[in-house]
PDB file of C-alpha atoms in Angstrom:
ATOM      1  CA  UNK A   1      11.154 -15.843  13.890  1.00 56.00           C
ATOM      2  CA  UNK A   2       9.667 -12.675  12.378  1.00 65.00           C
ATOM      3  CA  UNK A   3      10.977  -9.208  13.036  1.00 82.00           C
ATOM      4  CA  UNK A   4       8.410  -6.492  13.616  1.00 88.00           C
ATOM      5  CA  UNK A   5       8.752  -5.108  10.068  1.00 86.00           C
ATOM      6  CA  UNK A   6       8.409  -8.565   8.534  1.00 87.00           C
ATOM      7  CA  UNK A   7       5.366  -9.235  10.701  1.00 85.00           C
ATOM      8  CA  UNK A   8       3.736  -5.958   9.589  1.00 86.00           C
ATOM      9  CA  UNK A   9       4.413  -6.811   5.932  1.00 88.00           C
ATOM     10  CA  UNK A  10       2.967 -10.292   6.456  1.00 87.00           C
ATOM     11  CA  UNK A  11      -0.187  -8.899   8.114  1.00 86.00           C
ATOM     12  CA  UNK A  12      -0.559  -6.230   5.397  1.00 85.00           C
ATOM     13  CA  UNK A  13      -0.286  -8.872   2.671  1.00 88.00           C
ATOM     14  CA  UNK A  14      -2.912 -11.029   4.405  1.00 89.00           C
ATOM     15  CA  UNK A  15      -5.233  -8.025   4.775  1.00 84.00           C
ATOM     16  CA  UNK A  16      -4.735  -7.095   1.113  1.00 84.00           C
ATOM     17  CA  UNK A  17      -5.563 -10.655   0.020  1.00 88.00           C
ATOM     18  CA  UNK A  18      -8.683 -10.669   2.213  1.00 86.00           C
ATOM     19  CA  UNK A  19      -9.791  -7.339   0.741  1.00 84.00           C
ATOM     20  CA  UNK A  20      -9.279  -8.636  -2.796  1.00 85.00           C
ATOM     21  CA  UNK A  21     -11.386 -11.718  -1.989  1.00 89.00           C
ATOM     22  CA  UNK A  22     -14.105  -9.464  -0.568  1.00 86.00           C
ATOM     23  CA  UNK A  23     -14.132  -7.303  -3.712  1.00 85.00           C
ATOM     24  CA  UNK A  24     -14.430 -10.401  -5.924  1.00 87.00           C
ATOM     25  CA  UNK A  25     -17.232 -11.742  -3.725  1.00 88.00           C
ATOM     26  CA  UNK A  26     -19.169  -8.471  -3.788  1.00 86.00           C
ATOM     27  CA  UNK A  27     -18.773  -8.122  -7.558  1.00 85.00           C
ATOM     28  CA  UNK A  28     -19.919 -11.721  -8.016  1.00 88.00           C
ATOM     29  CA  UNK A  29     -22.960 -11.080  -5.843  1.00 87.00           C
ATOM     30  CA  UNK A  30     -23.816  -8.080  -8.019  1.00 86.00           C
ATOM     31  CA  UNK A  31     -23.626 -10.204 -11.154  1.00 88.00           C
ATOM     32  CA  UNK A  32     -25.888 -12.839  -9.589  1.00 88.00           C
ATOM     33  CA  UNK A  33     -28.438 -10.178  -8.590  1.00 87.00           C
ATOM     34  CA  UNK A  34     -28.435  -8.815 -12.130  1.00 88.00           C
ATOM     35  CA  UNK A  35     -28.977 -12.286 -13.597  1.00 89.00           C
ATOM     36  CA  UNK A  36     -31.810 -12.984 -11.142  1.00 87.00           C
ATOM     37  CA  UNK A  37     -33.506  -9.764 -12.206  1.00 85.00           C
ATOM     38  CA  UNK A  38     -33.268 -10.697 -15.879  1.00 89.00           C
ATOM     39  CA  UNK A  39     -34.682 -14.177 -15.268  1.00 88.00           C
ATOM     40  CA  UNK A  40     -37.551 -12.847 -13.170  1.00 84.00           C
ATOM     41  CA  UNK A  41     -38.371 -10.190 -15.760  1.00 85.00           C
ATOM     42  CA  UNK A  42     -38.494 -12.845 -18.470  1.00 88.00           C
ATOM     43  CA  UNK A  43     -40.713 -15.001 -16.239  1.00 84.00           C
ATOM     44  CA  UNK A  44     -43.168 -12.127 -15.675  1.00 81.00           C
ATOM     45  CA  UNK A  45     -43.166 -11.331 -19.401  1.00 85.00           C
ATOM     46  CA  UNK A  46     -43.965 -14.977 -20.122  1.00 85.00           C
ATOM     47  CA  UNK A  47     -46.823 -14.916 -17.626  1.00 81.00           C
ATOM     48  CA  UNK A  48     -48.156 -11.704 -19.182  1.00 81.00           C
ATOM     49  CA  UNK A  49     -48.189 -13.448 -22.536  1.00 84.00           C
ATOM     50  CA  UNK A  50     -49.879 -16.500 -21.008  1.00 82.00           C
ATOM     51  CA  UNK A  51     -52.562 -14.280 -19.472  1.00 79.00           C
ATOM     52  CA  UNK A  52     -53.380 -12.861 -22.877  1.00 82.00           C
ATOM     53  CA  UNK A  53     -53.886 -16.366 -24.230  1.00 81.00           C
ATOM     54  CA  UNK A  54     -55.521 -17.890 -21.112  1.00 81.00           C
ATOM     55  CA  UNK A  55     -57.202 -15.507 -18.633  1.00 77.00           C
ATOM     56  CA  UNK A  56     -57.309 -18.193 -15.900  1.00 78.00           C
ATOM     57  CA  UNK A  57     -53.647 -17.582 -15.062  1.00 78.00           C
ATOM     58  CA  UNK A  58     -54.437 -14.131 -13.600  1.00 79.00           C
ATOM     59  CA  UNK A  59     -54.091 -15.380  -9.995  1.00 82.00           C
ATOM     60  CA  UNK A  60     -50.712 -16.920 -10.689  1.00 81.00           C
ATOM     61  CA  UNK A  61     -49.593 -13.763 -12.453  1.00 80.00           C
ATOM     62  CA  UNK A  62     -50.619 -11.534  -9.545  1.00 83.00           C
ATOM     63  CA  UNK A  63     -48.766 -13.720  -7.013  1.00 86.00           C
ATOM     64  CA  UNK A  64     -45.681 -13.824  -9.188  1.00 83.00           C
ATOM     65  CA  UNK A  65     -45.714 -10.066  -9.732  1.00 83.00           C
ATOM     66  CA  UNK A  66     -45.857  -9.479  -5.978  1.00 89.00           C
ATOM     67  CA  UNK A  67     -43.025 -11.967  -5.425  1.00 88.00           C
ATOM     68  CA  UNK A  68     -41.078 -10.207  -8.181  1.00 85.00           C
ATOM     69  CA  UNK A  69     -41.528  -6.829  -6.477  1.00 87.00           C
ATOM     70  CA  UNK A  70     -40.430  -8.252  -3.101  1.00 91.00           C
ATOM     71  CA  UNK A  71     -37.369  -9.844  -4.687  1.00 88.00           C
ATOM     72  CA  UNK A  72     -36.548  -6.600  -6.484  1.00 87.00           C
ATOM     73  CA  UNK A  73     -36.695  -4.656  -3.214  1.00 91.00           C
ATOM     74  CA  UNK A  74     -34.555  -7.296  -1.487  1.00 91.00           C
ATOM     75  CA  UNK A  75     -31.954  -7.174  -4.264  1.00 89.00           C
ATOM     76  CA  UNK A  76     -31.895  -3.368  -4.128  1.00 90.00           C
ATOM     77  CA  UNK A  77     -31.273  -3.464  -0.364  1.00 92.00           C
ATOM     78  CA  UNK A  78     -28.494  -6.040  -0.809  1.00 91.00           C
ATOM     79  CA  UNK A  79     -26.949  -3.966  -3.595  1.00 90.00           C
ATOM     80  CA  UNK A  80     -26.970  -0.853  -1.393  1.00 92.00           C
ATOM     81  CA  UNK A  81     -25.358  -2.770   1.471  1.00 93.00           C
ATOM     82  CA  UNK A  82     -22.689  -4.149  -0.892  1.00 89.00           C
ATOM     83  CA  UNK A  83     -22.115  -0.675  -2.346  1.00 89.00           C
ATOM     84  CA  UNK A  84     -21.478   0.653   1.160  1.00 92.00           C
ATOM     85  CA  UNK A  85     -19.104  -2.218   1.927  1.00 89.00           C
ATOM     86  CA  UNK A  86     -17.177  -1.535  -1.292  1.00 87.00           C
ATOM     87  CA  UNK A  87     -17.000   2.185  -0.488  1.00 88.00           C
ATOM     88  CA  UNK A  88     -15.693   1.418   3.013  1.00 88.00           C
ATOM     89  CA  UNK A  89     -13.172  -1.013   1.559  1.00 85.00           C
ATOM     90  CA  UNK A  90     -12.026   1.549  -1.021  1.00 83.00           C
ATOM     91  CA  UNK A  91     -11.617   4.111   1.761  1.00 85.00           C
ATOM     92  CA  UNK A  92      -9.650   1.602   3.837  1.00 82.00           C
ATOM     93  CA  UNK A  93      -7.385   0.781   0.910  1.00 78.00           C
ATOM     94  CA  UNK A  94      -6.861   4.474   0.165  1.00 82.00           C
ATOM     95  CA  UNK A  95      -6.094   5.540   3.744  1.00 83.00           C
ATOM     96  CA  UNK A  96      -4.653   2.295   5.060  1.00 72.00           C
ATOM     97  CA  UNK A  97      -6.899   2.257   8.131  1.00 65.00           C
ATOM     98  CA  UNK A  98     -10.379   0.815   8.634  1.00 61.00           C
ATOM     99  CA  UNK A  99     -13.228   3.287   8.261  1.00 56.00           C
ATOM    100  CA  UNK A 100     -15.752   3.825  11.020  1.00 51.00           C
ATOM    101  CA  UNK A 101     -18.635   1.339  10.934  1.00 51.00           C
ATOM    102  CA  UNK A 102     -21.697   2.771   9.229  1.00 47.00           C
TER     103      UNK A 102
END
């Protein structure tokens, strides 16, 4: 049904579409991470304000700050992993062959 050239074009088009989906997914994940960071920062700021008005919330504030720091580290690790995936994808698109796994 397909000649070898048509098959190669078909496979290249499928690979290109998959790469475009991956780029959209990684960019979307970055936007979600950024939004999470903004929400958590606002939450911590609100707790800081609450502590100034009611000192009994100190325990809650300390737990939330630690959770915030853990989440920040997790998001940074995810962002670095996504950055590497995007760099590998860009290299693959530029050279036309998959890069070595890192």
